[in-house]
Short mmCIF file of C-alpha atoms in Angstrom, two decimals:
data_model
loop_
_atom_site.label_atom_id
_atom_site.label_comp_id
_atom_site.label_asym_id
_atom_site.label_seq_id
_atom_site.Cartn_x
_atom_site.Cartn_y
_atom_site.Cartn_z
CA UNK A 25 -38.03 4.14 0.42
CA UNK A 26 -35.40 6.58 1.66
CA UNK A 27 -31.68 5.94 1.46
CA UNK A 28 -31.55 5.98 5.28
CA UNK A 29 -34.07 3.16 5.42
CA UNK A 30 -32.34 1.12 2.76
CA UNK A 31 -28.78 1.39 4.02
CA UNK A 32 -29.42 1.79 7.72
CA UNK A 33 -25.73 1.37 8.42
CA UNK A 34 -25.91 -2.31 7.43
CA UNK A 35 -22.76 -3.23 5.51
CA UNK A 36 -24.24 -6.16 3.53
CA UNK A 37 -26.46 -3.72 1.62
CA UNK A 38 -23.38 -2.40 -0.19
CA UNK A 39 -22.83 -5.86 -1.67
CA UNK A 40 -26.51 -6.13 -2.51
CA UNK A 41 -26.46 -2.81 -4.39
CA UNK A 42 -23.31 -3.85 -6.25
CA UNK A 43 -24.84 -7.16 -7.28
CA UNK A 44 -27.93 -5.33 -8.52
CA UNK A 45 -26.24 -2.73 -10.71
CA UNK A 46 -23.81 -5.32 -12.08
CA UNK A 47 -26.71 -7.49 -13.22
CA UNK A 48 -27.52 -6.37 -16.76
CA UNK A 49 -30.67 -8.51 -16.82
CA UNK A 50 -32.47 -6.38 -14.24
CA UNK A 51 -34.66 -3.35 -14.96
CA UNK A 52 -32.64 -0.24 -15.80
CA UNK A 53 -34.38 1.92 -13.19
CA UNK A 54 -33.71 -0.61 -10.45
CA UNK A 55 -30.04 -0.76 -11.40
CA UNK A 56 -29.89 3.05 -11.56
CA UNK A 57 -31.22 3.34 -8.00
CA UNK A 58 -28.75 0.72 -6.79
CA UNK A 59 -25.81 2.73 -8.15
CA UNK A 60 -27.13 5.92 -6.55
CA UNK A 61 -27.65 4.29 -3.14
CA UNK A 62 -24.17 2.78 -3.25
CA UNK A 63 -22.63 6.11 -4.32
CA UNK A 64 -24.48 8.07 -1.65
CA UNK A 65 -23.29 5.62 0.99
CA UNK A 66 -19.60 6.22 0.27
CA UNK A 67 -19.44 9.42 2.30
CA UNK A 68 -21.35 7.82 5.18
CA UNK A 69 -19.82 4.36 5.52
CA UNK A 70 -16.47 4.24 3.73
CA UNK A 71 -14.26 6.25 6.08
CA UNK A 72 -12.75 4.23 8.92
CA UNK A 73 -13.99 6.66 11.57
CA UNK A 74 -17.60 6.64 10.29
CA UNK A 75 -20.33 5.02 12.39
CA UNK A 76 -21.08 1.53 11.05
CA UNK A 77 -18.06 1.84 8.75
CA UNK A 78 -17.29 -0.91 6.29
CA UNK A 79 -14.41 -3.17 7.29
CA UNK A 80 -11.19 -3.21 5.28
CA UNK A 81 -12.01 -6.72 4.06
CA UNK A 82 -15.42 -5.58 2.82
CA UNK A 83 -13.96 -2.54 1.07
CA UNK A 84 -11.34 -4.71 -0.64
CA UNK A 85 -14.06 -7.00 -1.97
CA UNK A 86 -16.23 -4.09 -3.11
CA UNK A 87 -13.32 -2.39 -4.88
CA UNK A 88 -12.54 -5.61 -6.73
CA UNK A 89 -16.15 -5.78 -7.92
CA UNK A 90 -16.12 -2.20 -9.16
CA UNK A 91 -13.27 -2.69 -11.61
CA UNK A 92 -14.84 -5.72 -13.28
CA UNK A 93 -17.77 -3.72 -14.67
CA UNK A 94 -16.29 -1.88 -17.66
CA UNK A 95 -18.86 -3.47 -19.98
CA UNK A 96 -21.90 -1.54 -18.77
CA UNK A 97 -24.26 -1.15 -21.78
CA UNK A 98 -26.33 1.78 -20.45
CA UNK A 99 -24.61 5.17 -20.77
CA UNK A 100 -26.30 6.79 -17.78
CA UNK A 101 -25.46 3.89 -15.48
CA UNK A 102 -21.90 3.72 -16.82
CA UNK A 103 -21.42 7.39 -15.92
CA UNK A 104 -22.73 6.85 -12.39
CA UNK A 105 -20.45 3.84 -11.92
CA UNK A 106 -17.50 5.93 -13.11
CA UNK A 107 -18.38 8.66 -10.58
CA UNK A 108 -18.79 6.01 -7.88
CA UNK A 109 -15.34 4.57 -8.60
CA UNK A 110 -13.91 8.10 -8.50
CA UNK A 111 -15.46 8.72 -5.06
CA UNK A 112 -13.82 5.58 -3.73
CA UNK A 113 -10.55 6.51 -5.43
CA UNK A 114 -10.58 9.88 -3.68
CA UNK A 115 -10.42 8.06 -0.34
CA UNK A 116 -8.34 4.99 -1.22
CA UNK A 117 -6.16 5.65 -4.26
CA UNK A 118 -3.27 5.03 -4.42
CA UNK A 119 -2.53 3.65 -0.95
CA UNK A 120 -5.36 1.16 -0.46
CA UNK A 121 -6.16 0.82 -4.16
CA UNK A 122 -2.83 0.79 -6.04
CA UNK A 123 -4.17 -1.48 -8.79
CA UNK A 124 -6.87 0.95 -9.95
CA UNK A 125 -4.81 3.15 -12.30
CA UNK A 126 -2.87 0.25 -13.89
CA UNK A 127 -6.12 -1.61 -14.58
CA UNK A 128 -7.68 1.50 -16.13
CA UNK A 129 -4.65 2.09 -18.33
CA UNK A 130 -4.64 -1.51 -19.47
CA UNK A 131 -8.37 -1.42 -20.20
CA UNK A 132 -8.27 1.73 -22.32
CA UNK A 133 -5.68 0.04 -24.53
CA UNK A 134 -8.06 -2.84 -25.28
CA UNK A 135 -9.74 -3.48 -28.62
CA UNK A 136 -13.24 -3.97 -27.23
CA UNK A 137 -14.96 -0.68 -28.04
CA UNK A 138 -17.41 -0.69 -25.13
CA UNK A 139 -14.85 -1.73 -22.53
CA UNK A 140 -12.38 0.84 -23.87
CA UNK A 141 -14.91 3.67 -23.65
CA UNK A 142 -16.13 2.78 -20.15
CA UNK A 143 -12.58 2.49 -18.85
CA UNK A 144 -11.66 5.84 -20.44
CA UNK A 145 -14.77 7.43 -18.94
CA UNK A 146 -13.76 6.10 -15.52
CA UNK A 147 -10.17 7.20 -16.07
CA UNK A 148 -11.39 10.75 -16.65
CA UNK A 149 -13.59 10.85 -13.55
CA UNK A 150 -10.84 9.36 -11.37
CA UNK A 151 -8.29 11.87 -12.69
CA UNK A 152 -10.73 14.75 -12.18
CA UNK A 153 -11.42 13.70 -8.60
CA UNK A 154 -7.79 13.13 -7.63
CA UNK A 155 -6.83 16.47 -9.17
CA UNK A 156 -9.34 18.25 -6.92
CA UNK A 157 -7.60 17.22 -3.68
CA UNK A 158 -5.74 20.12 -2.11
CA UNK A 159 -3.68 18.78 0.80
CA UNK A 160 0.04 19.06 0.11
CA UNK A 161 0.62 15.33 0.35
CA UNK A 162 -2.28 14.60 -2.00
CA UNK A 163 -0.97 17.13 -4.50
CA UNK A 164 2.45 15.47 -4.45
CA UNK A 165 0.84 12.10 -5.06
CA UNK A 166 -1.09 13.51 -8.01
CA UNK A 167 2.08 15.04 -9.42
CA UNK A 168 3.76 11.63 -9.16
CA UNK A 169 0.80 10.10 -10.96
CA UNK A 170 0.86 12.77 -13.67
CA UNK A 171 4.55 12.31 -14.39
CA UNK A 172 4.03 8.56 -14.68
CA UNK A 173 1.05 8.57 -17.05
CA UNK A 174 1.37 11.84 -18.99
CA UNK A 175 3.14 10.33 -21.96
CA UNK A 176 0.55 7.56 -22.18
CA UNK A 177 -2.32 10.06 -21.96
CA UNK A 178 -0.79 12.12 -24.78
CA UNK A 179 -0.42 9.08 -27.02
CA UNK A 180 -4.00 8.05 -26.23
CA UNK A 181 -5.34 11.48 -27.20
CA UNK A 182 -3.22 11.54 -30.36
CA UNK A 183 -4.44 8.08 -31.38
CA UNK A 184 -8.13 8.88 -30.97
CA UNK A 185 -7.67 12.23 -32.70
CA UNK A 186 -6.04 10.51 -35.67
CA UNK A 187 -8.89 8.00 -35.82
CA UNK A 188 -11.50 10.77 -35.71
CA UNK A 189 -9.88 12.80 -38.49
CA UNK A 190 -9.49 9.74 -40.71
CA UNK A 191 -13.08 8.66 -40.16
CA UNK A 192 -14.44 12.14 -40.88
CA UNK A 193 -12.57 12.22 -44.15
CA UNK A 194 -13.86 8.72 -44.94
CA UNK A 195 -17.42 9.89 -44.14
CA UNK A 196 -17.86 7.16 -41.53
CA UNK A 197 -20.26 9.03 -39.25
CA UNK A 198 -20.80 6.40 -36.54
CA UNK A 199 -17.10 5.62 -36.13
CA UNK A 200 -16.16 9.31 -36.19
CA UNK A 201 -18.62 10.18 -33.44
CA UNK A 202 -17.30 7.35 -31.26
CA UNK A 203 -13.72 8.46 -31.82
CA UNK A 204 -14.64 12.09 -31.12
CA UNK A 205 -16.05 11.15 -27.73
CA UNK A 206 -12.86 9.27 -26.86
CA UNK A 207 -10.81 12.21 -28.10
CA UNK A 208 -12.67 14.59 -25.81
CA UNK A 209 -12.36 12.30 -22.79
CA UNK A 210 -8.62 11.94 -23.41
CA UNK A 211 -8.29 15.71 -23.76
CA UNK A 212 -10.13 16.25 -20.46
CA UNK A 213 -7.74 13.86 -18.73
CA UNK A 214 -4.79 15.78 -20.14
CA UNK A 215 -6.26 19.09 -19.04
CA UNK A 216 -6.39 17.89 -15.42
CA UNK A 217 -2.91 16.39 -15.59
CA UNK A 218 -1.46 19.52 -17.20
CA UNK A 219 -3.01 22.05 -14.84
CA UNK A 220 -2.71 20.15 -11.55
CA UNK A 221 0.05 17.61 -12.15
CA UNK A 222 3.09 19.86 -12.58
CA UNK A 223 4.48 22.65 -10.44
CA UNK A 224 6.06 24.36 -13.46
CA UNK A 225 4.35 22.92 -16.55
CA UNK A 226 6.06 25.46 -18.80
CA UNK A 227 9.38 23.86 -17.86
CA UNK A 228 8.26 20.34 -18.79
CA UNK A 229 9.07 19.20 -22.33
CA UNK A 230 6.18 16.71 -22.49
CA UNK A 231 3.66 19.32 -21.40
CA UNK A 232 4.91 21.90 -23.86
CA UNK A 233 4.93 19.25 -26.58
CA UNK A 234 1.29 18.50 -25.88
CA UNK A 235 0.31 22.19 -25.92
CA UNK A 236 2.07 22.69 -29.24
CA UNK A 237 0.31 19.61 -30.59
CA UNK A 238 -3.06 21.08 -29.61
CA UNK A 239 -2.53 24.03 -31.96
CA UNK A 240 -1.41 21.72 -34.76
CA UNK A 241 -4.53 19.63 -34.27
CA UNK A 242 -6.70 22.74 -34.44
CA UNK A 243 -5.45 23.32 -37.97
CA UNK A 244 -6.41 19.75 -38.89
CA UNK A 245 -9.85 20.15 -37.37
CA UNK A 246 -10.39 23.31 -39.36
CA UNK A 247 -9.39 21.49 -42.53
CA UNK A 248 -12.04 18.87 -41.80
CA UNK A 249 -14.81 21.45 -41.40
CA UNK A 250 -15.78 20.92 -45.03
CA UNK A 251 -16.92 17.42 -44.12
CA UNK A 252 -19.05 18.49 -41.13
CA UNK A 253 -22.27 19.15 -43.13
CA UNK A 254 -22.32 15.38 -43.69
CA UNK A 255 -23.06 14.89 -39.99
CA UNK A 256 -25.85 17.47 -40.00
CA UNK A 257 -27.92 15.91 -42.80
#
């Protein structure tokens, strides 16, 4: 069945797709297709001027449902949900969706490992998408966002880096790999914030502090290379 046949401009299908991919009891392939259909419908039905556009009330309800699903157990589906949230954020954040970033920041600070990872994954995709906008007003909004969350993003990266280095030295392979993935996601967020969030990053003390910290961390990573054969056996 084609996406045109499934969606057909009927708004209720968006809620149906959301209910399907949020239901962890359903078949993975069915849930995967539901995420893809929902994601592909964003460009066609989310803008106010689009034919058969979703109403503001419907979009508010759908957005609320999207940020309650940070416990997705399937990696591939979690990535698609993160991309889906980012597509909506590109159109609605921060004006129509001001709660998105605060909820993501609060979630990545949680102690639940799965929820923390999914929120961080979403945080990266949202940051990446917002950084790609090129209108002057959008760039100013992203710069405001960057100045507000840069310190937090740096502390997040530093925390996960510390955890990774400690776990490597302790030869805790599973924990180290999990921390490494979070370290990389945090670093990707910082890369977008650093490059696109400041007009003169070289004049910003926080940015220069982060860049100096990167070189210090490289030395620590090199010191840990002697433990890496453990992960290859």
